[in-house]
Coordinates of C-alpha atoms in Angstrom, one line a residue:
Chain A
M1 CA 31.1 -40.7 3.0
A2 CA 30.4 -37.1 1.0
K3 CA 27.2 -35.2 2.2
P4 CA 24.9 -35.6 -0.3
D5 CA 24.0 -32.0 -2.6
V6 CA 20.6 -30.6 -2.1
L7 CA 19.1 -27.8 -4.0
V8 CA 17.6 -25.4 -2.2
L9 CA 14.5 -23.3 -3.8
A10 CA 13.3 -21.0 -0.9
K11 CA 14.7 -18.3 1.1
N12 CA 14.1 -18.0 5.2
I13 CA 13.5 -21.1 6.1
P14 CA 14.8 -21.0 10.1
L15 CA 17.3 -23.3 10.7
I16 CA 18.7 -25.2 7.7
L17 CA 21.3 -22.5 6.9
D18 CA 22.6 -23.7 10.4
E19 CA 21.8 -27.7 10.9
L20 CA 21.6 -29.2 7.1
P21 CA 25.4 -28.1 6.3
Q22 CA 26.0 -30.4 8.8
F23 CA 25.3 -32.9 6.7
C24 CA 24.5 -31.9 3.4
T25 CA 26.1 -30.0 1.2
L26 CA 23.5 -26.8 0.4
H27 CA 23.0 -25.3 -3.0
K28 CA 21.0 -22.2 -2.8
L29 CA 19.6 -21.8 -6.0
Y30 CA 17.4 -18.2 -5.2
E31 CA 20.6 -17.0 -4.8
E32 CA 22.2 -17.4 -8.6
T33 CA 21.9 -15.1 -11.2
D34 CA 21.6 -17.6 -14.2
K35 CA 19.4 -20.3 -12.4
D36 CA 19.4 -22.4 -15.5
A37 CA 23.2 -22.3 -16.1
F38 CA 23.6 -23.5 -12.3
I39 CA 21.0 -26.4 -12.8
A40 CA 22.9 -27.6 -16.1
A41 CA 26.2 -27.4 -14.2
N42 CA 25.1 -29.0 -11.4
K43 CA 22.0 -31.5 -12.5
E44 CA 24.0 -35.2 -11.8
K45 CA 24.5 -34.0 -8.3
I46 CA 21.3 -33.0 -7.2
Q47 CA 19.7 -35.7 -4.4
A48 CA 17.6 -33.4 -2.7
I49 CA 15.2 -30.6 -2.7
V50 CA 13.7 -28.2 -0.2
T51 CA 11.8 -25.8 -1.2
S52 CA 8.4 -24.1 0.4
Y53 CA 4.9 -24.3 -0.1
N54 CA 4.4 -21.1 -2.3
V55 CA 7.6 -21.5 -4.4
G56 CA 6.7 -25.0 -4.7
A57 CA 8.8 -27.0 -7.9
K58 CA 7.6 -27.4 -11.5
A59 CA 7.5 -30.1 -13.3
D60 CA 10.4 -29.0 -16.0
L61 CA 13.1 -28.6 -13.1
I62 CA 12.0 -32.1 -11.4
S63 CA 12.4 -33.8 -14.5
S64 CA 16.1 -32.1 -15.2
L65 CA 17.4 -33.5 -12.1
P66 CA 18.3 -37.3 -13.1
N67 CA 19.8 -38.2 -9.7
L68 CA 16.4 -36.2 -7.3
K69 CA 15.5 -39.0 -5.0
I70 CA 13.3 -36.5 -2.6
I71 CA 11.4 -33.6 -2.1
C72 CA 10.9 -31.7 0.9
C73 CA 8.3 -28.9 1.7
F74 CA 8.5 -26.7 4.1
G75 CA 4.6 -26.3 4.8
V76 CA 1.6 -27.8 4.3
G77 CA 0.1 -27.1 1.1
V78 CA 2.0 -28.8 -1.5
D79 CA -0.2 -27.8 -4.5
A80 CA 2.6 -25.2 -6.0
I81 CA 4.9 -29.0 -6.7
D82 CA 4.1 -30.9 -9.7
L83 CA 3.0 -33.6 -7.7
G84 CA 2.1 -35.7 -10.9
K85 CA 5.6 -35.6 -12.2
A86 CA 7.2 -36.7 -8.6
K87 CA 4.8 -39.8 -8.8
E88 CA 5.9 -40.3 -12.2
L89 CA 9.4 -40.3 -11.7
G90 CA 8.9 -42.2 -8.4
I91 CA 10.0 -39.1 -6.0
P92 CA 8.4 -39.3 -2.6
V93 CA 7.3 -35.8 -1.5
T94 CA 7.0 -34.4 2.6
N95 CA 5.5 -31.8 4.2
T96 CA 4.9 -30.6 7.1
P97 CA 1.3 -30.8 8.7
G98 CA 0.4 -31.1 12.2
V99 CA 2.7 -28.7 13.4
L100 CA 0.8 -25.3 11.8
T101 CA -2.6 -26.9 12.6
E102 CA -2.7 -24.3 15.8
D103 CA -1.7 -21.2 14.3
T104 CA -3.6 -21.5 11.0
A105 CA -6.5 -22.0 13.1
D106 CA -5.8 -19.1 15.3
T107 CA -5.7 -16.7 12.4
A108 CA -8.6 -18.1 11.0
L109 CA -9.8 -16.9 14.2
A110 CA -8.4 -13.5 14.2
L111 CA -9.5 -13.0 10.9
L112 CA -13.6 -13.4 12.0
L113 CA -13.5 -12.0 14.9
T114 CA -11.0 -8.4 13.6
T115 CA -13.8 -8.9 10.7
L116 CA -17.0 -8.7 12.4
R117 CA -15.9 -6.3 14.9
K118 CA -14.1 -4.2 12.6
A119 CA -10.9 -4.0 14.8
C120 CA -8.3 -3.0 12.1
A121 CA -10.9 -0.3 11.1
A122 CA -11.4 0.6 14.6
D123 CA -7.7 0.8 15.5
R124 CA -6.9 3.0 12.5
F125 CA -10.0 5.2 13.4
V126 CA -8.1 5.7 16.8
R127 CA -4.7 6.5 15.6
S128 CA -6.3 9.1 13.0
K129 CA -7.8 10.9 16.1
S130 CA -11.5 10.3 14.7
W131 CA -12.5 9.3 17.9
S132 CA -12.4 12.2 19.7
K133 CA -14.9 14.2 17.2
N134 CA -16.9 11.2 16.7
D135 CA -18.5 7.8 17.7
F136 CA -17.1 4.6 15.9
P137 CA -19.6 3.8 13.4
L138 CA -21.2 0.3 14.5
A139 CA -23.8 -0.5 12.6
T140 CA -22.4 -3.2 10.8
S141 CA -20.0 -4.5 13.5
L142 CA -22.0 -7.8 14.5
S143 CA -21.4 -10.6 17.2
V144 CA -19.5 -13.6 16.3
G145 CA -21.7 -15.9 18.7
G146 CA -24.8 -16.7 17.8
K147 CA -24.2 -17.4 14.3
K148 CA -23.6 -20.8 12.0
A149 CA -19.9 -21.6 11.1
G150 CA -19.4 -23.5 7.7
I151 CA -16.2 -24.9 7.2
V152 CA -15.1 -25.5 3.5
G153 CA -12.7 -28.2 4.5
L154 CA -13.0 -30.5 7.8
G155 CA -9.5 -31.8 7.9
D156 CA -7.0 -31.3 11.1
I157 CA -7.0 -27.3 10.5
G158 CA -10.9 -27.5 9.7
K159 CA -11.0 -29.4 13.0
A160 CA -9.2 -27.0 14.7
V161 CA -11.4 -23.8 13.6
A162 CA -14.6 -25.6 14.2
K163 CA -13.2 -26.1 18.2
R164 CA -12.5 -22.2 18.8
I165 CA -15.6 -21.4 16.9
E166 CA -17.8 -23.2 19.0
A167 CA -16.2 -21.4 22.2
F168 CA -17.7 -18.0 20.7
G169 CA -21.5 -19.4 20.8
S170 CA -21.5 -20.5 17.0
T171 CA -22.5 -23.7 15.7
I172 CA -20.7 -25.8 12.9
C173 CA -21.4 -26.8 9.5
Y174 CA -19.2 -28.6 7.1
Q175 CA -18.6 -29.6 3.3
G176 CA -16.1 -31.8 2.1
P177 CA -15.7 -34.7 -0.6
R178 CA -16.8 -36.9 2.4
E179 CA -19.3 -36.8 5.4
K180 CA -17.1 -37.6 8.2
P181 CA -19.7 -40.2 10.5
E182 CA -17.2 -39.1 13.9
V183 CA -17.9 -35.2 14.3
P184 CA -21.3 -33.7 15.5
Y185 CA -21.2 -31.0 12.9
K186 CA -24.2 -30.8 9.7
Y187 CA -23.0 -32.1 6.9
F188 CA -23.4 -30.5 3.3
P189 CA -22.3 -32.2 -0.2
T190 CA -22.4 -28.8 -1.5
V191 CA -20.2 -25.8 -0.8
E192 CA -23.4 -23.6 -2.2
A193 CA -26.3 -25.6 0.3
L194 CA -23.5 -25.0 2.8
A195 CA -23.2 -21.4 1.9
K196 CA -27.2 -21.2 1.9
E197 CA -27.3 -22.2 5.5
V198 CA -24.6 -20.3 7.6
D199 CA -23.2 -16.8 8.4
F200 CA -19.7 -17.1 7.5
L201 CA -17.6 -19.4 5.5
V202 CA -14.8 -20.5 6.5
L203 CA -11.9 -22.2 4.0
T204 CA -9.6 -24.3 5.2
C205 CA -9.6 -27.1 2.3
P206 CA -6.1 -27.7 0.5
G207 CA -5.6 -25.8 -3.0
G208 CA -5.1 -27.3 -5.7
A209 CA -7.3 -28.3 -9.2
A210 CA -10.3 -29.7 -7.0
T211 CA -10.8 -27.0 -5.1
F212 CA -10.5 -24.4 -7.8
H213 CA -12.6 -21.6 -7.2
I214 CA -15.0 -23.9 -5.5
V215 CA -16.4 -20.4 -4.0
N216 CA -18.2 -19.1 -6.7
R217 CA -20.4 -16.4 -7.8
P218 CA -23.5 -18.9 -7.2
V219 CA -21.8 -19.5 -3.7
L220 CA -21.6 -15.9 -3.0
D221 CA -25.4 -15.5 -3.9
A222 CA -26.5 -18.0 -1.5
L223 CA -24.1 -16.6 1.1
G224 CA -26.1 -13.3 1.0
P225 CA -25.6 -9.4 1.8
N226 CA -25.1 -10.7 5.6
G227 CA -22.5 -13.4 4.9
F228 CA -18.9 -13.3 5.5
V229 CA -16.1 -15.3 3.3
I230 CA -13.2 -16.5 5.4
N231 CA -9.8 -17.8 3.7
V232 CA -6.9 -19.5 5.5
A233 CA -6.4 -22.1 2.5
R234 CA -5.6 -20.6 -1.0
G235 CA -6.4 -18.0 -2.7
S236 CA -6.8 -20.3 -5.7
V237 CA -10.3 -21.6 -4.1
V238 CA -11.9 -18.3 -4.3
D239 CA -12.8 -16.7 -7.6
E240 CA -11.3 -13.7 -6.4
K241 CA -13.1 -11.7 -9.5
E242 CA -16.4 -12.9 -8.6
L243 CA -15.6 -12.0 -4.8
V244 CA -14.7 -8.4 -5.5
Q245 CA -17.3 -7.5 -7.3
A246 CA -19.6 -9.0 -4.7
L247 CA -18.1 -7.4 -1.9
V248 CA -17.8 -3.8 -4.1
E249 CA -21.6 -4.2 -5.1
K250 CA -22.4 -4.9 -1.2
R251 CA -23.6 -8.4 -2.2
I252 CA -21.7 -10.3 0.9
A253 CA -21.2 -8.1 4.0
G254 CA -17.6 -8.5 4.1
A255 CA -14.7 -10.8 3.7
G256 CA -11.2 -11.7 5.9
L257 CA -8.6 -13.0 3.4
D258 CA -4.9 -14.5 4.0
V259 CA -4.4 -15.7 1.1
F260 CA -5.2 -14.5 -2.3
E261 CA -4.8 -15.5 -6.3
S262 CA -1.8 -13.7 -6.9
E263 CA 0.2 -13.3 -3.6
P264 CA 1.4 -10.6 -2.9
K265 CA -0.5 -8.7 -5.3
V266 CA -4.1 -8.0 -3.5
P267 CA -6.9 -6.6 -5.2
E268 CA -6.6 -2.8 -5.5
E269 CA -10.7 -2.6 -4.9
L270 CA -10.2 -4.4 -1.2
L271 CA -7.5 -1.9 0.0
S272 CA -9.7 0.6 1.1
M273 CA -12.6 -1.2 2.6
D274 CA -13.5 -1.1 6.0
N275 CA -15.3 -4.6 6.3
V276 CA -12.3 -6.4 4.7
V277 CA -9.3 -7.4 6.5
L278 CA -6.3 -8.7 5.0
F279 CA -3.3 -10.4 5.8
P280 CA -0.2 -10.9 4.0
H281 CA -0.4 -14.6 4.4
I282 CA 0.7 -15.3 7.4
G283 CA -1.2 -18.6 8.8
S284 CA 1.5 -20.3 10.2
A285 CA 3.8 -17.4 10.4
T286 CA 5.1 -17.7 14.3
I287 CA 9.0 -17.9 15.5
E288 CA 7.9 -21.3 17.7
T289 CA 5.4 -22.8 14.4
R290 CA 8.0 -22.2 11.4
S291 CA 11.0 -23.7 13.7
N292 CA 8.7 -27.0 14.6
M293 CA 8.3 -26.9 10.7
A294 CA 11.6 -26.6 9.6
R295 CA 12.5 -29.0 12.0
L296 CA 9.9 -31.6 11.0
M297 CA 10.9 -30.7 7.4
M298 CA 14.9 -31.5 8.4
D299 CA 13.7 -34.9 10.5
N300 CA 12.2 -36.0 6.9
L301 CA 15.9 -35.1 5.1
R302 CA 17.6 -36.9 7.6
A303 CA 15.4 -39.7 7.6
H304 CA 15.6 -40.4 3.9
F305 CA 19.2 -40.0 3.9
D306 CA 19.3 -42.7 6.5
G307 CA 17.4 -45.0 4.9
K308 CA 14.6 -44.6 7.4
P309 CA 10.6 -44.5 7.0
L310 CA 9.8 -40.6 5.8
L311 CA 7.3 -39.1 8.7
T312 CA 5.2 -37.1 6.9
Q313 CA 4.9 -38.4 3.1
V314 CA 2.5 -36.6 1.1
Q315 CA 0.1 -39.2 -0.2
Chain B
M1 CA -38.7 15.8 23.1
E2 CA -39.9 13.2 21.4
Q3 CA -43.5 11.8 22.7
A4 CA -45.3 8.1 21.9
G5 CA -48.1 7.3 20.2
S6 CA -49.2 4.9 21.9
G7 CA -48.1 3.3 25.6
E8 CA -51.4 1.3 27.1
G9 CA -51.1 3.9 30.4
K10 CA -47.5 3.9 30.8
A11 CA -47.2 7.5 29.0
E12 CA -49.5 8.9 31.9
K13 CA -47.6 7.3 35.0
D14 CA -44.3 8.0 33.4
G15 CA -42.1 10.9 33.6
P16 CA -40.1 11.9 30.7
V17 CA -37.3 9.7 30.9
H18 CA -33.9 11.9 30.0
V19 CA -31.2 10.3 28.4
L20 CA -28.0 12.0 28.9
T21 CA -24.7 12.1 27.1
A22 CA -22.5 14.6 27.6
S23 CA -19.5 13.1 25.7
P24 CA -19.8 12.2 21.9
S25 CA -18.6 8.1 22.5
A26 CA -21.8 7.7 24.1
V27 CA -23.7 9.6 20.7
G28 CA -24.1 7.0 17.9
P29 CA -26.6 4.7 16.3
A30 CA -26.4 2.6 19.2
W31 CA -28.6 5.7 21.1
G32 CA -30.9 6.2 18.2
R33 CA -32.1 2.4 18.9
L34 CA -32.2 3.3 22.5
V35 CA -34.4 6.7 21.9
E36 CA -36.7 4.6 19.9
K37 CA -37.4 1.4 22.0
L38 CA -37.7 4.0 25.0
A39 CA -40.6 6.0 23.0
D40 CA -42.1 2.9 21.8
A41 CA -42.3 2.1 25.2
G42 CA -43.8 5.1 26.3
F43 CA -41.1 7.4 27.9
T44 CA -40.8 10.8 26.8
V45 CA -36.8 11.2 25.9
H46 CA -35.3 14.3 26.7
K47 CA -31.2 14.4 25.0
L48 CA -29.3 16.5 26.7
W49 CA -26.6 16.3 23.9
E50 CA -29.0 18.3 22.1
Q51 CA -30.2 21.1 23.9
A52 CA -28.8 24.2 23.1
D53 CA -27.4 25.6 26.9
A54 CA -27.8 22.1 30.0
D55 CA -28.1 25.1 32.4
T56 CA -31.2 26.3 30.8
F57 CA -32.8 22.9 30.1
F58 CA -32.1 21.8 34.1
A59 CA -33.6 25.1 35.4
N60 CA -36.4 25.2 33.0
D61 CA -37.2 20.8 33.0
G62 CA -35.0 19.2 35.0
D63 CA -38.1 18.8 38.0
Q64 CA -40.1 16.9 35.4
I65 CA -37.0 14.2 34.5
K66 CA -37.6 10.7 36.8
A67 CA -35.3 8.5 35.2
V68 CA -31.9 9.0 33.5
V69 CA -29.9 6.7 31.0
P70 CA -26.5 7.6 30.9
G71 CA -23.6 6.4 28.8
H72 CA -20.0 6.1 29.8
E73 CA -19.8 9.8 31.7
G74 CA -22.1 8.3 34.2
V75 CA -24.1 10.9 37.1
N76 CA -22.8 12.7 40.1
G77 CA -24.5 13.9 43.1
E78 CA -24.6 17.2 41.3
M79 CA -26.9 16.2 38.2
M80 CA -28.9 14.6 40.6
D81 CA -29.5 17.7 42.8
R82 CA -30.5 19.0 39.6
L83 CA -33.4 16.6 39.2
P84 CA -35.2 16.4 41.9
N85 CA -37.5 13.7 41.3
L86 CA -35.0 11.4 39.9
E87 CA -36.2 7.9 40.9
I88 CA -34.2 5.8 38.8
I89 CA -30.9 5.9 36.7
A90 CA -30.7 2.8 34.0
N91 CA -27.1 2.3 33.3
F92 CA -26.4 1.5 29.5
G93 CA -23.8 -0.6 29.9
V94 CA -22.5 -2.9 32.5
G95 CA -19.6 -0.5 34.1
Y96 CA -21.4 1.8 36.5
D97 CA -18.1 2.6 38.1
A98 CA -19.2 6.6 36.7
I99 CA -22.5 6.5 38.8
D100 CA -21.6 8.1 42.2
V101 CA -24.4 5.1 43.6
N102 CA -23.3 6.4 47.1
A103 CA -25.0 9.6 46.1
A104 CA -27.6 7.8 44.6
K105 CA -28.5 5.3 47.6
D106 CA -28.4 8.5 49.8
R107 CA -31.5 10.4 47.5
G108 CA -33.4 6.9 47.6
I109 CA -32.7 6.8 43.6
R110 CA -32.3 3.0 41.8
V111 CA -29.3 1.7 39.8
T112 CA -29.4 -0.9 37.3
N113 CA -26.9 -1.8 34.8
T114 CA -26.9 -4.5 31.7
P115 CA -24.5 -7.3 32.8
D116 CA -24.8 -10.8 31.1
V117 CA -26.4 -9.9 27.7
L118 CA -22.6 -8.3 26.7
S119 CA -20.2 -10.4 28.1
D120 CA -20.1 -12.7 25.3
D121 CA -19.1 -9.6 22.9
V122 CA -16.5 -8.2 25.4
A123 CA -14.9 -11.3 25.8
D124 CA -14.8 -12.2 22.1
L125 CA -13.0 -8.7 22.0
A126 CA -10.4 -9.5 24.5
L127 CA -9.2 -13.0 22.4
A128 CA -9.5 -10.7 19.4
L129 CA -6.8 -8.9 20.6
M130 CA -4.8 -11.2 22.2
L131 CA -4.4 -12.8 19.1
D132 CA -4.1 -9.6 17.0
V133 CA -1.3 -8.4 19.4
S134 CA 0.5 -11.2 19.3
R135 CA 0.6 -11.8 15.8
R136 CA 0.6 -8.1 14.7
L137 CA -2.3 -8.7 13.0
T138 CA -3.6 -5.3 12.7
L139 CA -0.3 -4.2 11.7
A140 CA -0.4 -7.0 9.1
D141 CA -3.3 -5.5 7.6
R142 CA -1.6 -1.8 7.7
Y143 CA 1.2 -3.4 6.0
V144 CA -0.9 -5.1 3.0
R145 CA -2.8 -1.8 2.6
E146 CA 0.2 0.0 2.1
G147 CA 1.7 -2.1 -0.9
K148 CA 4.5 -3.3 1.6
W149 CA 4.1 -7.4 0.8
E150 CA 5.2 -6.3 -2.5
E151 CA 8.7 -5.8 -0.8
G152 CA 8.6 -8.5 1.2
N153 CA 6.9 -11.0 3.5
F154 CA 5.4 -9.9 6.9
P155 CA 7.8 -10.7 9.9
I156 CA 7.0 -13.8 11.7
Q157 CA 5.5 -13.2 15.4
R158 CA 4.4 -14.9 18.5
K159 CA 2.1 -17.8 18.6
V160 CA -1.2 -17.7 20.3
S161 CA -2.1 -20.9 21.4
G162 CA -0.8 -23.0 24.3
K163 CA 0.3 -20.0 26.0
K164 CA -0.4 -18.8 29.6
V165 CA -3.3 -16.0 29.7
G166 CA -3.8 -14.2 33.1
I167 CA -7.3 -12.9 33.9
L168 CA -7.8 -10.4 36.4
G169 CA -11.2 -10.3 37.7
L170 CA -12.5 -13.9 36.9
G171 CA -16.4 -12.7 37.3
R172 CA -19.0 -12.9 34.4
I173 CA -16.5 -11.4 31.3
G174 CA -13.7 -13.1 32.5
Q175 CA -15.0 -16.4 32.9
A176 CA -16.5 -15.8 28.9
I177 CA -12.7 -14.9 28.5
A178 CA -11.7 -18.4 30.1
S179 CA -14.0 -20.4 28.4
R180 CA -12.8 -19.3 25.0
A181 CA -9.0 -18.8 25.7
S182 CA -9.5 -22.9 26.9
A183 CA -10.8 -23.7 23.2
F184 CA -7.1 -22.5 22.2
H185 CA -5.5 -25.0 24.8
M186 CA -4.3 -21.9 26.8
K187 CA -3.7 -22.3 30.5
V188 CA -5.7 -20.0 32.4
A189 CA -5.0 -18.5 35.9
Y190 CA -6.2 -16.0 37.6
H191 CA -6.6 -13.3 40.3
G192 CA -8.9 -11.2 42.0
R193 CA -9.5 -10.2 46.0
H194 CA -10.8 -14.1 46.8
E195 CA -10.4 -17.4 45.1
K196 CA -13.6 -18.3 43.6
S197 CA -14.2 -22.0 44.4
G198 CA -15.7 -24.7 41.8
V199 CA -13.8 -22.8 38.4
P200 CA -10.7 -25.1 37.1
Y201 CA -8.3 -21.8 36.9
E202 CA -5.2 -21.6 38.9
Y203 CA -5.5 -18.5 41.2
H204 CA -3.0 -16.3 42.3
S205 CA -2.9 -14.2 45.6
S206 CA -0.7 -12.1 44.2
L207 CA -1.5 -9.6 40.8
V208 CA 2.4 -9.4 40.2
D209 CA 2.9 -13.1 40.9
L210 CA 0.4 -13.9 37.9
A211 CA 1.9 -11.4 35.5
K212 CA 5.4 -13.0 36.4
A213 CA 3.7 -16.5 35.2
C214 CA 2.1 -15.5 32.2
D215 CA 2.0 -14.5 28.6
F216 CA -1.2 -12.2 28.8
L217 CA -2.4 -10.3 31.1
V218 CA -6.4 -9.3 30.5
I219 CA -8.0 -7.1 32.2
A220 CA -11.6 -7.7 33.3
C221 CA -12.4 -6.7 36.5
P222 CA -14.8 -3.7 37.0
G223 CA -13.4 -0.1 37.5
G224 CA -14.0 2.0 40.2
A225 CA -11.7 2.6 43.3
S226 CA -11.2 -0.5 44.9
T227 CA -9.1 -1.3 41.4
R228 CA -8.0 2.0 40.9
H229 CA -4.5 1.4 39.4
L230 CA -4.0 -2.2 40.4
V231 CA -1.9 -2.4 36.9
N232 CA 1.2 -0.5 37.9
K233 CA 4.8 0.1 37.0
E234 CA 5.9 -3.7 39.1
V235 CA 3.0 -5.3 37.4
L236 CA 3.6 -4.4 34.0
E237 CA 7.3 -5.1 34.8
A238 CA 6.6 -8.5 35.7
L239 CA 4.6 -9.1 32.7
G240 CA 7.4 -8.2 31.0
P241 CA 9.5 -7.6 27.8
K242 CA 7.6 -10.6 26.0
G243 CA 4.1 -10.4 27.9
C244 CA 1.4 -8.7 26.8
L245 CA -1.6 -6.7 28.4
V246 CA -5.0 -6.4 27.4
N247 CA -7.4 -4.0 28.8
I248 CA -11.4 -4.4 28.1
A249 CA -12.1 -3.1 31.3
R250 CA -11.5 0.6 32.8
G251 CA -9.0 2.3 31.7
S252 CA -8.6 3.5 35.4
V253 CA -7.0 0.1 36.7
V254 CA -3.4 0.7 35.1
V255 CA -1.0 3.3 35.8
E256 CA -1.3 4.7 32.1
S257 CA 1.7 6.6 32.1
E258 CA 3.5 3.7 33.1
L259 CA 2.2 1.8 30.7
V260 CA 2.9 4.1 27.7
K261 CA 6.6 4.4 29.4
A262 CA 7.2 0.4 29.3
L263 CA 5.9 -0.2 26.0
A264 CA 8.3 2.4 24.4
E265 CA 11.1 1.1 26.6
G266 CA 10.3 -2.3 25.9
R267 CA 10.0 -3.6 29.3
L268 CA 6.4 -4.0 28.4
G269 CA 6.2 -6.3 25.1
S270 CA 2.7 -5.0 23.5
A271 CA -0.9 -3.8 24.7
G272 CA -4.4 -4.2 23.2
L273 CA -6.1 -1.6 24.6
D274 CA -10.3 -1.2 24.3
V275 CA -10.2 1.6 27.3
F276 CA -7.9 4.6 28.0
E277 CA -7.9 7.0 31.3
D278 CA -9.6 9.5 30.3
E279 CA -11.5 8.9 27.1
P280 CA -11.3 9.8 24.4
R281 CA -8.2 11.4 24.9
V282 CA -5.4 8.4 23.4
P283 CA -1.6 9.2 24.2
E284 CA 0.1 10.4 21.4
E285 CA 3.0 7.9 21.8
L286 CA 0.4 5.1 21.6
R287 CA -0.8 5.9 18.2
K288 CA 2.5 5.8 16.8
M289 CA 3.3 2.3 18.2
D290 CA 3.2 -0.6 16.1
N291 CA 3.7 -3.4 18.9
V292 CA -0.2 -2.0 20.5
V293 CA -3.7 -2.6 19.5
L294 CA -6.1 0.9 19.7
Q295 CA -10.1 0.4 20.1
P296 CA -12.6 3.2 20.9
H297 CA -14.0 1.3 23.7
I298 CA -16.4 -0.7 21.3
G299 CA -15.9 -4.4 23.4
S300 CA -19.9 -4.5 23.5
A301 CA -20.2 -2.2 20.0
T302 CA -21.8 -4.5 18.1
F303 CA -25.2 -4.2 16.5
E304 CA -26.9 -7.3 18.4
T305 CA -25.6 -6.7 21.6
R306 CA -26.3 -2.8 21.5
E307 CA -30.0 -4.0 21.1
D308 CA -29.9 -6.3 23.8
M309 CA -28.4 -3.8 25.9
A310 CA -31.3 -1.0 25.1
D311 CA -33.7 -4.1 25.2
L312 CA -32.8 -4.6 29.1
V313 CA -32.8 -1.2 30.0
V314 CA -36.0 -0.1 28.8
R315 CA -37.3 -3.4 30.8
N316 CA -35.7 -2.0 33.8
L317 CA -37.2 1.1 33.5
T318 CA -40.7 -0.3 32.5
A319 CA -40.8 -2.6 35.7
H320 CA -39.7 0.5 38.0
F321 CA -42.3 2.4 36.9
S322 CA -44.7 0.0 37.2
G323 CA -43.8 -1.0 40.9
K324 CA -42.2 -4.2 39.7
E325 CA -39.0 -6.0 40.6
L326 CA -35.9 -4.7 39.1
P327 CA -34.5 -7.3 36.4
T328 CA -30.7 -6.2 36.7
P329 CA -30.0 -3.4 39.8
V330 CA -27.2 -2.8 41.6
A331 CA -28.5 -0.2 44.0

């Protein structure tokens, strides 16, 4: 039987170039100079799309492939995939939840610790030889323990973050669309109410329309001048202009950010601040997890072509 | 010289407390609050770092001094001799390896430190360094600030959760590190002079074996002669090209020259260092490396904890000069 044709939209997904060709014929769209021409010439063949959390798949591409049967996403976030169009056409979408939970939680903790303790600024201080002349300015280096953490989105990643933060001696509150009776943490129905209560907001919710700009000016005002924002979710969750303004005007104490509204662009004002930590969207960027993600994605794709149930279909 | 206004009778009884700091690393906003608290408690404070000439100060005022509050630079026998009425050294910090405790004992001088209040902060920094180094996070932050993200993605790194961490010195700080590491599903093992009963972690009687068995080796033991240069070339090589060393204890525990060579030659994977053999001097080679994170001895350097440490120093001094039991004596 001929190997099914798969359109690959994202590069640098580990393992797929070694393993997928064993049971698929790969078409790497990212290598084509004229992508539209390529699609026009090959659209009938394509049975599957392999993409990533940041490349996604838009409605017009999905619609243009008459024999598309599945979209497999490398990553858990599917906000860059037009799920509405996929559903309309009856095309299942799979992602890679679970395997990246720990890494993303680790990244959130790292942001919290390095932001409050100014670890990156301190490293710059030592490398610049300033230590030989002065003490490191510590007036705004703060303890992580004994504080209140507000988690926005208590899913798998949020729960993993909560467990870690508790070990550092802080208490957990959370907000989400529903209260979760199985957790021992205090629930707040709105992000603003949560922000008022806590010392730091940790964002671990999905991206997309439902969470667009839920961290806005009123939330930042409620968080206050001693509060921190830690974001490992999506840039879209935060009104970035308001966040930058709040930092510039010292209406919040600092921020640790792994995600931004227009990656890889990062607001200029943040680049010189010592009370922010900036990561280039590396939430799950480890060798171990990326290969686990790739494997899970390939297992979904394989299951589809073997007529077996998908492992992690997006509902 | 700062004189307190009120002091409930303590001011008359107490001699001036001399706040000693010979090194810049002990001068900073934390000392400001400490000096305020000492003055508020009725002590008269002398700041050695503000004296025009130390010798003149000792000659003229040395005999007034009844207490010393040193930072990292400590107090040796020679200084004790220049302060003939010295009764107590109240260390601002938990590590007192820079204080000649035997010389103090010989002269009947009490010594106190500031344990417990800083254990959490120091443990927090140890975890921050483990995460930072393994995931190359400070490097990632630099990557963003230098505009490199627009040119391409940051390379993927090594996972932290679920790995094995070895702790050298399972004291208060070591145990605080262990409980945090456990929340990251890390397997914890340790080495020290003796096995500790009642802890759920695996004991290794050999430091080399511990280093061989672990992904991270975190140094959390006291400084001083008994731990000097324990982490030597053999231990570093046992930790290996994928291993990570974290030091939040004392620079003296590590053979620094071997550490620098091992990192440069790839025999040791990476290191997170808050302490160095000769602070504030940091080996030039380390400053240029991407596989290290360097901190200027800030393990306990948070606003909250420095307040707590200053309060504990004042409590020790107040207790001594009221004839009460010392809260946290080491001698």
